[in-house]
CSV table of C-alpha atoms in Angstrom, one decimal:
chain,number,residue,atom,x,y,z
A,1,UNK,CA,110.7,247.2,-32.7
A,2,UNK,CA,112.2,249.4,-35.3
A,3,UNK,CA,115.1,247.8,-37.3
A,4,UNK,CA,118.5,249.1,-37.4
A,5,UNK,CA,118.2,250.9,-40.5
A,6,UNK,CA,114.8,253.5,-39.3
A,7,UNK,CA,117.2,253.7,-36.0
A,8,UNK,CA,119.7,255.3,-38.0
A,9,UNK,CA,117.5,257.4,-40.1
A,10,UNK,CA,115.6,258.7,-36.9
A,11,UNK,CA,119.1,259.7,-35.3
A,12,UNK,CA,120.5,261.4,-38.4
A,13,UNK,CA,117.0,263.6,-38.2
A,14,UNK,CA,117.1,264.2,-34.7
A,15,UNK,CA,120.2,265.4,-34.4
A,16,UNK,CA,121.2,266.9,-37.9
A,17,UNK,CA,121.0,270.8,-38.8
A,18,UNK,CA,123.9,271.6,-41.0
A,19,UNK,CA,121.7,270.6,-44.6
A,20,UNK,CA,123.7,271.5,-48.0
A,21,UNK,CA,121.8,274.8,-48.8
A,22,UNK,CA,122.9,273.5,-52.2
A,23,UNK,CA,120.9,270.2,-52.5
A,24,UNK,CA,117.5,270.7,-54.1
A,25,UNK,CA,114.9,268.7,-51.9
A,26,UNK,CA,114.0,266.7,-55.2
A,27,UNK,CA,114.5,263.1,-54.5
A,28,UNK,CA,116.0,260.7,-57.5
A,29,UNK,CA,115.9,256.8,-58.1
A,30,UNK,CA,118.2,254.5,-58.0
A,31,UNK,CA,119.2,252.9,-61.3
A,32,UNK,CA,121.8,250.4,-60.8
A,33,UNK,CA,123.3,248.3,-58.3
A,34,UNK,CA,126.7,246.6,-59.3
A,35,UNK,CA,128.6,244.7,-56.5
A,36,UNK,CA,128.2,247.0,-53.2
A,37,UNK,CA,128.0,250.4,-55.1
A,38,UNK,CA,124.6,252.0,-55.9
A,39,UNK,CA,124.2,254.2,-58.4
A,40,UNK,CA,121.0,257.1,-58.7
A,41,UNK,CA,119.9,259.9,-60.6
A,42,UNK,CA,117.6,262.7,-60.5
A,43,UNK,CA,119.4,264.4,-57.1
A,44,UNK,CA,122.3,266.3,-56.0
A,45,UNK,CA,124.1,265.7,-52.8
A,46,UNK,CA,127.8,266.2,-51.6
A,47,UNK,CA,130.5,263.6,-51.2
A,48,UNK,CA,130.6,262.3,-48.0
A,49,UNK,CA,126.6,263.1,-47.3
A,50,UNK,CA,124.1,260.6,-46.4
A,51,UNK,CA,121.2,259.6,-48.4
A,52,UNK,CA,117.9,257.1,-47.7
A,53,UNK,CA,116.9,254.7,-50.2
A,54,UNK,CA,113.4,253.2,-50.0
A,55,UNK,CA,113.7,249.6,-49.8
A,56,UNK,CA,111.1,246.2,-49.8
A,57,UNK,CA,112.8,246.6,-46.0
A,58,UNK,CA,112.5,250.0,-44.9
A,59,UNK,CA,114.6,253.0,-45.4
A,60,UNK,CA,118.0,252.0,-46.4
A,61,UNK,CA,121.0,254.5,-45.3
A,62,UNK,CA,123.8,255.0,-47.7
A,63,UNK,CA,126.5,257.3,-48.5
A,64,UNK,CA,127.7,259.4,-51.2
A,65,UNK,CA,131.6,258.3,-52.3
A,66,UNK,CA,131.5,259.7,-55.7
A,67,UNK,CA,130.0,261.0,-58.9
A,68,UNK,CA,130.2,260.5,-62.2
A,69,UNK,CA,128.1,263.8,-64.2
A,70,UNK,CA,124.5,263.6,-62.8
A,71,UNK,CA,125.0,260.0,-61.6
A,72,UNK,CA,125.7,259.7,-58.0
A,73,UNK,CA,127.9,256.5,-56.5
A,74,UNK,CA,126.6,255.6,-53.2
A,75,UNK,CA,127.7,252.9,-50.3
A,76,UNK,CA,125.3,251.3,-48.1
A,77,UNK,CA,126.3,251.5,-44.2
A,78,UNK,CA,124.4,248.7,-43.4
A,79,UNK,CA,123.4,245.6,-45.4
A,80,UNK,CA,122.3,246.0,-48.9
A,81,UNK,CA,118.9,244.3,-49.2
A,82,UNK,CA,115.1,245.1,-50.5
A,83,UNK,CA,116.6,247.0,-53.3
A,84,UNK,CA,114.3,247.3,-56.6
A,85,UNK,CA,114.9,249.2,-59.7
A,86,UNK,CA,113.7,252.9,-59.7
A,87,UNK,CA,113.4,253.1,-55.5
A,88,UNK,CA,113.5,256.6,-54.2
A,89,UNK,CA,116.9,258.3,-53.3
A,90,UNK,CA,116.3,261.7,-50.7
A,91,UNK,CA,119.3,263.2,-50.0
A,92,UNK,CA,119.7,264.0,-46.4
A,93,UNK,CA,122.3,266.6,-46.1
A,94,UNK,CA,125.5,266.6,-44.3
A,95,UNK,CA,126.6,263.5,-41.8
A,96,UNK,CA,125.5,264.3,-38.0
A,97,UNK,CA,128.2,265.1,-35.6
A,98,UNK,CA,129.8,262.0,-33.0
A,99,UNK,CA,128.3,261.7,-29.2
A,100,UNK,CA,131.4,262.6,-27.2
A,101,UNK,CA,132.0,263.1,-23.3
A,102,UNK,CA,133.5,261.2,-20.5
A,103,UNK,CA,130.5,259.0,-20.4
A,104,UNK,CA,132.0,257.3,-23.2
A,105,UNK,CA,134.1,255.5,-21.1
A,106,UNK,CA,133.2,251.6,-20.8
A,107,UNK,CA,130.9,251.9,-23.6
A,108,UNK,CA,131.4,249.8,-26.8
A,109,UNK,CA,130.3,251.8,-30.0
A,110,UNK,CA,129.6,250.5,-33.4
A,111,UNK,CA,131.5,252.4,-36.5
A,112,UNK,CA,128.7,255.5,-36.4
A,113,UNK,CA,129.4,255.6,-32.8
A,114,UNK,CA,125.8,254.6,-31.6
A,115,UNK,CA,125.9,252.2,-28.6
A,116,UNK,CA,126.7,248.3,-29.6
A,117,UNK,CA,127.0,247.2,-25.9
A,118,UNK,CA,123.2,246.9,-25.2
A,119,UNK,CA,123.5,249.7,-22.0
A,120,UNK,CA,121.1,252.2,-23.1
A,121,UNK,CA,121.7,255.3,-25.2
A,122,UNK,CA,124.7,257.7,-24.7
A,123,UNK,CA,123.7,260.1,-22.0
A,124,UNK,CA,126.2,262.7,-23.4
A,125,UNK,CA,125.2,266.9,-24.0
A,126,UNK,CA,128.3,267.1,-26.4
A,127,UNK,CA,128.7,266.8,-30.4
A,128,UNK,CA,131.7,266.8,-32.2
A,129,UNK,CA,132.3,267.0,-35.9
A,130,UNK,CA,133.2,263.9,-37.4
A,131,UNK,CA,136.1,265.5,-38.8
A,132,UNK,CA,138.5,267.9,-36.7
A,133,UNK,CA,140.7,270.3,-38.4
A,134,UNK,CA,144.2,269.0,-38.9
A,135,UNK,CA,147.0,270.4,-36.5
A,136,UNK,CA,149.6,272.7,-37.5
A,137,UNK,CA,152.9,270.7,-37.8
A,138,UNK,CA,154.8,273.4,-35.6
A,139,UNK,CA,152.0,274.2,-33.3
A,140,UNK,CA,152.4,270.2,-31.7
A,141,UNK,CA,154.7,270.2,-28.6
A,142,UNK,CA,157.8,267.7,-29.0
A,143,UNK,CA,158.0,264.3,-27.6
A,144,UNK,CA,159.9,264.4,-24.4
A,145,UNK,CA,158.4,261.9,-21.9
A,146,UNK,CA,158.1,258.5,-22.0
A,147,UNK,CA,154.9,256.6,-21.6
A,148,UNK,CA,154.4,253.6,-19.7
A,149,UNK,CA,152.6,251.1,-21.1
A,150,UNK,CA,153.1,248.3,-18.6
A,151,UNK,CA,155.2,245.6,-20.9
A,152,UNK,CA,158.6,244.9,-20.1
A,153,UNK,CA,160.3,244.5,-23.3
A,154,UNK,CA,158.7,247.7,-25.0
A,155,UNK,CA,159.3,249.8,-22.0
A,156,UNK,CA,163.3,248.9,-21.5
A,157,UNK,CA,164.5,247.9,-24.9
A,158,UNK,CA,161.7,249.8,-27.5
A,159,UNK,CA,160.4,252.7,-25.2
A,160,UNK,CA,157.4,254.7,-26.5
A,161,UNK,CA,157.0,258.3,-26.0
A,162,UNK,CA,153.6,260.5,-25.3
A,163,UNK,CA,152.3,261.1,-28.7
A,164,UNK,CA,154.5,258.6,-30.7
A,165,UNK,CA,152.7,256.3,-33.7
A,166,UNK,CA,153.7,253.0,-33.0
A,167,UNK,CA,153.0,250.2,-36.1
A,168,UNK,CA,152.6,246.4,-34.7
A,169,UNK,CA,153.5,244.3,-37.8
A,170,UNK,CA,152.5,240.4,-36.9
A,171,UNK,CA,150.6,238.0,-38.9
A,172,UNK,CA,147.8,236.3,-38.0
A,173,UNK,CA,148.0,234.2,-34.2
A,174,UNK,CA,150.8,235.4,-32.6
A,175,UNK,CA,149.6,237.4,-29.7
A,176,UNK,CA,148.7,241.0,-31.1
A,177,UNK,CA,145.3,241.1,-29.5
A,178,UNK,CA,146.8,239.8,-26.2
A,179,UNK,CA,149.9,242.2,-26.1
A,180,UNK,CA,147.2,245.1,-26.9
A,181,UNK,CA,145.2,244.0,-24.0
A,182,UNK,CA,148.3,243.9,-21.6
A,183,UNK,CA,148.9,247.8,-22.7
A,184,UNK,CA,145.3,248.7,-21.6
A,185,UNK,CA,145.8,247.1,-18.5
A,186,UNK,CA,149.6,248.6,-18.0
A,187,UNK,CA,149.6,251.6,-19.0
A,188,UNK,CA,149.7,255.2,-17.4
A,189,UNK,CA,147.5,256.9,-19.7
A,190,UNK,CA,144.6,258.8,-19.0
A,191,UNK,CA,142.3,256.9,-21.3
A,192,UNK,CA,142.3,254.4,-23.8
A,193,UNK,CA,140.6,254.3,-27.0
A,194,UNK,CA,140.3,250.8,-29.1
A,195,UNK,CA,139.3,250.4,-32.2
A,196,UNK,CA,138.6,246.5,-33.1
A,197,UNK,CA,138.1,246.7,-37.0
A,198,UNK,CA,137.5,243.7,-39.3
A,199,UNK,CA,138.2,241.3,-36.8
A,200,UNK,CA,136.0,238.4,-36.4
A,201,UNK,CA,132.8,238.7,-34.0
A,202,UNK,CA,133.7,236.2,-31.4
A,203,UNK,CA,137.6,238.1,-31.0
A,204,UNK,CA,135.4,241.5,-30.1
A,205,UNK,CA,133.5,239.7,-27.5
A,206,UNK,CA,136.9,237.8,-26.3
A,207,UNK,CA,138.6,240.6,-26.3
A,208,UNK,CA,136.6,243.1,-24.3
A,209,UNK,CA,135.5,240.6,-21.6
A,210,UNK,CA,138.9,238.5,-21.1
A,211,UNK,CA,141.3,240.2,-22.6
A,212,UNK,CA,140.6,244.0,-22.0
A,213,UNK,CA,139.0,243.0,-18.5
A,214,UNK,CA,137.0,245.5,-16.2
A,215,UNK,CA,139.7,247.1,-14.8
A,216,UNK,CA,141.2,248.0,-18.6
A,217,UNK,CA,137.2,249.1,-19.8
A,218,UNK,CA,136.7,251.1,-17.0
A,219,UNK,CA,139.0,253.8,-18.4
A,220,UNK,CA,138.5,252.5,-22.4
A,221,UNK,CA,136.1,253.6,-25.2
A,222,UNK,CA,135.8,250.7,-27.9
A,223,UNK,CA,135.1,251.1,-31.3
A,224,UNK,CA,133.9,248.1,-33.1
A,225,UNK,CA,133.0,247.1,-36.7
A,226,UNK,CA,133.7,243.2,-37.2
A,227,UNK,CA,134.3,241.6,-40.6
A,228,UNK,CA,130.7,241.3,-41.3
A,229,UNK,CA,130.1,244.5,-41.7
A,230,UNK,CA,129.7,247.0,-44.9
A,231,UNK,CA,133.5,248.3,-46.0
A,232,UNK,CA,132.0,251.9,-45.2
A,233,UNK,CA,131.5,250.8,-41.6
A,234,UNK,CA,134.7,249.7,-41.3
A,235,UNK,CA,136.6,253.0,-42.7
A,236,UNK,CA,134.0,254.7,-40.0
A,237,UNK,CA,134.8,252.8,-37.0
A,238,UNK,CA,138.9,254.1,-37.7
A,239,UNK,CA,137.6,257.4,-38.4
A,240,UNK,CA,135.3,257.4,-35.3
A,241,UNK,CA,138.0,256.2,-33.2
A,242,UNK,CA,140.4,258.6,-34.0
A,243,UNK,CA,137.8,261.5,-33.3
A,244,UNK,CA,137.2,260.2,-29.9
A,245,UNK,CA,140.7,260.0,-29.2
A,246,UNK,CA,141.0,263.6,-30.3
A,247,UNK,CA,138.2,265.0,-28.6
A,248,UNK,CA,139.8,263.7,-25.1
A,249,UNK,CA,143.6,264.9,-26.4
A,250,UNK,CA,142.1,268.5,-27.0
A,251,UNK,CA,140.5,268.4,-23.3
A,252,UNK,CA,144.4,267.9,-21.8
A,253,UNK,CA,143.9,263.6,-21.5
A,254,UNK,CA,146.8,261.5,-22.6
A,255,UNK,CA,145.5,258.8,-24.9
A,256,UNK,CA,146.7,255.3,-25.6
A,257,UNK,CA,145.1,254.7,-29.2
A,258,UNK,CA,145.2,251.1,-30.1
A,259,UNK,CA,143.7,250.3,-34.0
A,260,UNK,CA,143.5,247.1,-34.6
A,261,UNK,CA,144.2,247.1,-37.8
A,262,UNK,CA,145.6,249.7,-39.9
A,263,UNK,CA,145.6,246.5,-42.6
A,264,UNK,CA,141.5,246.3,-42.8
A,265,UNK,CA,141.1,250.0,-42.8
A,266,UNK,CA,143.2,250.0,-46.0
A,267,UNK,CA,141.2,246.7,-47.3
A,268,UNK,CA,138.2,249.2,-46.6
A,269,UNK,CA,139.1,252.3,-48.8
A,270,UNK,CA,140.2,249.4,-51.5
A,271,UNK,CA,136.6,247.9,-51.7
A,272,UNK,CA,135.4,251.2,-52.1
A,273,UNK,CA,137.8,252.4,-54.5
A,274,UNK,CA,137.6,249.4,-56.9
A,275,UNK,CA,133.6,249.9,-56.6
A,276,UNK,CA,133.6,253.4,-58.2
A,277,UNK,CA,135.5,252.8,-60.7
A,278,UNK,CA,139.4,253.8,-59.6
A,279,UNK,CA,142.2,251.9,-60.9
A,280,UNK,CA,144.4,249.3,-58.9
A,281,UNK,CA,148.0,250.3,-58.5
A,282,UNK,CA,150.5,248.1,-56.0
A,283,UNK,CA,149.1,244.6,-55.9
A,284,UNK,CA,145.6,245.4,-56.3
A,285,UNK,CA,145.7,248.8,-53.9
A,286,UNK,CA,144.4,252.1,-55.5
A,287,UNK,CA,146.4,255.1,-55.4
A,288,UNK,CA,143.4,256.4,-52.7
A,289,UNK,CA,144.6,253.8,-50.0
A,290,UNK,CA,148.4,255.2,-49.9
A,291,UNK,CA,146.7,258.7,-49.8
A,292,UNK,CA,144.4,258.0,-46.9
A,293,UNK,CA,146.8,256.2,-44.6
A,294,UNK,CA,149.2,259.1,-43.8
A,295,UNK,CA,145.9,261.4,-43.2
A,296,UNK,CA,144.6,259.0,-40.3
A,297,UNK,CA,148.0,258.1,-38.6
A,298,UNK,CA,149.2,262.0,-38.6
A,299,UNK,CA,146.1,263.2,-36.7
A,300,UNK,CA,147.1,261.1,-33.6
A,301,UNK,CA,150.2,262.6,-31.8
A,302,UNK,CA,150.7,265.4,-29.6
A,303,UNK,CA,148.6,268.4,-29.3
A,304,UNK,CA,149.5,272.0,-29.0
A,305,UNK,CA,150.3,273.7,-25.9
A,306,UNK,CA,147.7,273.0,-22.9
A,307,UNK,CA,146.2,269.6,-24.8
A,308,UNK,CA,147.0,266.3,-24.2
A,309,UNK,CA,148.9,263.4,-26.4
A,310,UNK,CA,147.7,260.6,-28.3
A,311,UNK,CA,150.0,257.6,-28.2
A,312,UNK,CA,149.1,255.3,-30.9
A,313,UNK,CA,149.7,251.6,-31.9
A,314,UNK,CA,148.0,250.6,-35.1
A,315,UNK,CA,148.5,246.9,-35.9
A,316,UNK,CA,149.9,245.9,-39.3
A,317,UNK,CA,148.7,242.5,-40.8
A,318,UNK,CA,151.7,241.1,-42.8
A,319,UNK,CA,150.5,238.8,-45.2
A,320,UNK,CA,152.3,235.0,-45.2
A,321,UNK,CA,154.4,236.8,-42.4
A,322,UNK,CA,156.0,239.3,-45.2
A,323,UNK,CA,156.9,242.5,-44.0
A,324,UNK,CA,157.7,244.1,-47.7
A,325,UNK,CA,153.6,243.4,-47.9
A,326,UNK,CA,152.3,247.1,-49.7
A,327,UNK,CA,150.7,248.3,-46.4
A,328,UNK,CA,153.1,247.1,-43.9
A,329,UNK,CA,155.6,249.1,-46.2
A,330,UNK,CA,153.9,252.1,-46.2
A,331,UNK,CA,152.9,252.2,-42.6
A,332,UNK,CA,156.8,252.0,-41.6
A,333,UNK,CA,157.6,254.9,-43.7
A,334,UNK,CA,154.8,257.1,-42.2
A,335,UNK,CA,155.2,255.5,-38.5
A,336,UNK,CA,157.8,256.8,-35.8
A,337,UNK,CA,158.8,253.2,-35.3
A,338,UNK,CA,157.4,249.4,-35.0
A,339,UNK,CA,157.6,246.3,-33.2
A,340,UNK,CA,157.3,242.8,-34.7
A,341,UNK,CA,155.9,239.9,-33.6
A,342,UNK,CA,157.6,237.2,-34.8
A,343,UNK,CA,155.6,233.7,-35.3
A,344,UNK,CA,159.0,231.6,-34.6
A,345,UNK,CA,159.6,233.3,-30.9
A,346,UNK,CA,155.3,232.5,-30.7
A,347,UNK,CA,155.8,228.8,-31.7
A,348,UNK,CA,158.6,228.1,-29.3
A,349,UNK,CA,156.2,229.4,-26.7
A,350,UNK,CA,157.8,232.9,-25.8
A,351,UNK,CA,155.0,235.6,-25.4
A,352,UNK,CA,155.1,238.3,-25.8
A,353,UNK,CA,156.4,237.5,-29.1
A,354,UNK,CA,158.4,240.6,-29.6
A,355,UNK,CA,161.4,240.1,-32.2
A,356,UNK,CA,164.0,243.2,-30.8
A,357,UNK,CA,166.3,242.6,-33.1
A,358,UNK,CA,163.9,243.4,-35.9
A,359,UNK,CA,162.2,246.2,-34.2
A,360,UNK,CA,163.0,250.3,-33.1
A,361,UNK,CA,161.7,253.0,-31.7
A,362,UNK,CA,162.4,256.3,-33.3
A,363,UNK,CA,162.1,258.5,-30.8
A,364,UNK,CA,163.2,256.3,-27.6
A,365,UNK,CA,166.6,258.5,-27.4
A,366,UNK,CA,164.5,261.6,-27.2
A,367,UNK,CA,162.9,260.5,-23.9
A,368,UNK,CA,165.2,258.2,-22.0
A,369,UNK,CA,168.6,258.8,-20.6
A,370,UNK,CA,172.0,258.2,-21.8
A,371,UNK,CA,172.4,255.1,-19.1
A,372,UNK,CA,169.1,253.8,-20.1
A,373,UNK,CA,170.1,254.3,-23.8
A,374,UNK,CA,173.3,252.8,-23.4
A,375,UNK,CA,172.0,249.7,-21.5
A,376,UNK,CA,169.6,249.6,-24.9
A,377,UNK,CA,172.3,249.1,-27.0
A,378,UNK,CA,174.5,246.4,-24.9
A,379,UNK,CA,171.5,244.0,-24.7
A,380,UNK,CA,170.5,244.1,-27.6
A,381,UNK,CA,174.0,243.6,-29.1
A,382,UNK,CA,174.6,240.7,-26.7
A,383,UNK,CA,170.9,239.5,-27.8
A,384,UNK,CA,172.1,239.4,-31.5
A,385,UNK,CA,175.4,237.9,-31.5
A,386,UNK,CA,173.6,234.6,-29.8
A,387,UNK,CA,171.0,235.1,-32.6
A,388,UNK,CA,173.6,235.3,-35.4
A,389,UNK,CA,175.3,232.0,-33.9
A,390,UNK,CA,172.6,230.2,-32.8
A,391,UNK,CA,172.7,227.1,-35.7
A,392,UNK,CA,176.6,227.1,-34.8
A,393,UNK,CA,175.7,226.6,-31.0
A,394,UNK,CA,172.6,224.3,-31.7
A,395,UNK,CA,174.4,221.9,-34.0
A,396,UNK,CA,177.5,221.7,-31.6
A,397,UNK,CA,179.5,223.4,-34.1
A,398,UNK,CA,180.6,225.9,-31.8
A,399,UNK,CA,183.7,225.4,-29.5
A,400,UNK,CA,183.3,226.6,-25.9
A,401,UNK,CA,185.9,228.9,-25.2
A,402,UNK,CA,186.8,230.3,-29.0
A,403,UNK,CA,185.4,233.8,-28.5
A,404,UNK,CA,184.6,235.3,-24.9
A,405,UNK,CA,182.1,237.5,-26.0
A,406,UNK,CA,179.9,234.6,-27.7
A,407,UNK,CA,180.5,232.6,-24.4
A,408,UNK,CA,179.2,235.3,-22.4
A,409,UNK,CA,175.8,235.5,-25.1
A,410,UNK,CA,175.5,232.0,-24.3
A,411,UNK,CA,175.8,232.1,-20.5
A,412,UNK,CA,173.4,235.1,-20.4
A,413,UNK,CA,171.0,233.6,-23.1
A,414,UNK,CA,168.4,232.1,-20.2
A,415,UNK,CA,168.2,235.6,-18.3
A,416,UNK,CA,167.9,237.6,-21.4
A,417,UNK,CA,164.8,235.1,-22.4
A,418,UNK,CA,163.7,235.7,-19.5
A,419,UNK,CA,163.8,239.1,-19.5
A,420,UNK,CA,161.8,239.5,-22.2
A,421,UNK,CA,158.9,237.2,-21.4
A,422,UNK,CA,156.0,238.3,-19.9
A,423,UNK,CA,152.8,236.6,-18.7
A,424,UNK,CA,149.5,238.1,-19.9
A,425,UNK,CA,147.7,239.1,-16.5
A,426,UNK,CA,151.2,240.5,-15.6
A,427,UNK,CA,152.2,244.4,-15.6
A,428,UNK,CA,155.5,246.1,-14.7
A,429,UNK,CA,156.2,250.1,-13.8
A,430,UNK,CA,158.7,251.8,-16.4
A,431,UNK,CA,161.1,252.4,-13.4
A,432,UNK,CA,161.2,248.6,-12.4
A,433,UNK,CA,161.6,247.7,-16.1
A,434,UNK,CA,164.6,250.4,-16.6
A,435,UNK,CA,165.9,249.0,-13.3
A,436,UNK,CA,166.4,245.3,-14.6
A,437,UNK,CA,167.3,246.2,-17.8
A,438,UNK,CA,170.8,248.1,-16.0
A,439,UNK,CA,170.6,244.8,-13.9
A,440,UNK,CA,171.0,242.4,-17.2
A,441,UNK,CA,173.5,245.5,-19.1
A,442,UNK,CA,175.9,244.8,-16.1
A,443,UNK,CA,176.2,241.2,-16.6
A,444,UNK,CA,176.8,241.9,-20.5
A,445,UNK,CA,179.4,244.2,-19.9
A,446,UNK,CA,181.1,241.8,-17.0
């Protein structure tokens, strides 16, 4: 049976025809291994191209991630094993394109776009380059339509538009994966692309079989790179997910892209950048991390005339529930809104644990009616009023009748909590969510 490295090498030789004409055929040799970085001399290759390294365990595929004069810095795609001093390094040229097509639906892929689900080869006759040309910002269509995601708190209070990029800010264990699964089953998007990056291997299977389910998987493409894969593979998984979403958008489909998580993408880039000698800047993150984040996020959004849209949700892990974490702070600035999941709500059994006070959708005013917008403001103000006085109410320091508005907030608190809660298997249409919001808003006004 062929090893994974042999499969990658054979796949490259079979599909790659874009060899760099400036690259000599001469091979080089491996001179040093420092952590995850391999250093080679005697050959020339461009940054981003692939090389084959002869090892005791077979051919190892590595990507060129930098150079210093005649010294090449390589990062292995798979696990590093069997490497010896002076090993032969052979440049392979540019990376092969991605297999694309509707036959990807229902499949689980790795960061390279190869099948991971044991269902055989990908029966596609099309290939897309790994890096698409950026869309002219003036050619993009404006965000004018709401996207139904099947979650009442989001549809009603934090309405998402087709082509919007949203951040899902959460600490560990507050239900972000379950919320993503709810959206995959309840959304009206044509195609769903899910990127599971840096998660535990057990969680990948659980998400696909239990959270995503058969219904969600039938119109989804899942790209998985668990935590035990190389940083290069985790980086590629994010880019592969985005590239597949771009392909379907260019065909005219409305795509929902769920990336879990943007933080793991940043951490993978940090590992690579530090390994090749880039100095750390903010809390250990090199400058290249903050340069790559907007490049990845800006690839989502609406296409031009005749194209579809990519509505993207990027989960951002807030270490210690700190929303001022460097990655969280940077992501908040480049996204079109953010949804904050509260640990306090999760601990009290309130799911999904969306903190509507701390969350915002920046395009909601452009995609919903004035009546819907006014109802959202009224309910949010009433909910916030209760939260501001919650401690006084809890200890009995507030006297009934002191403030009619607070009295009304106390009376409506059970209804507001029930409105914002939703079971994992429940899915609600956008119109029904708007109708229920209007009814709750009328009670707030009364």
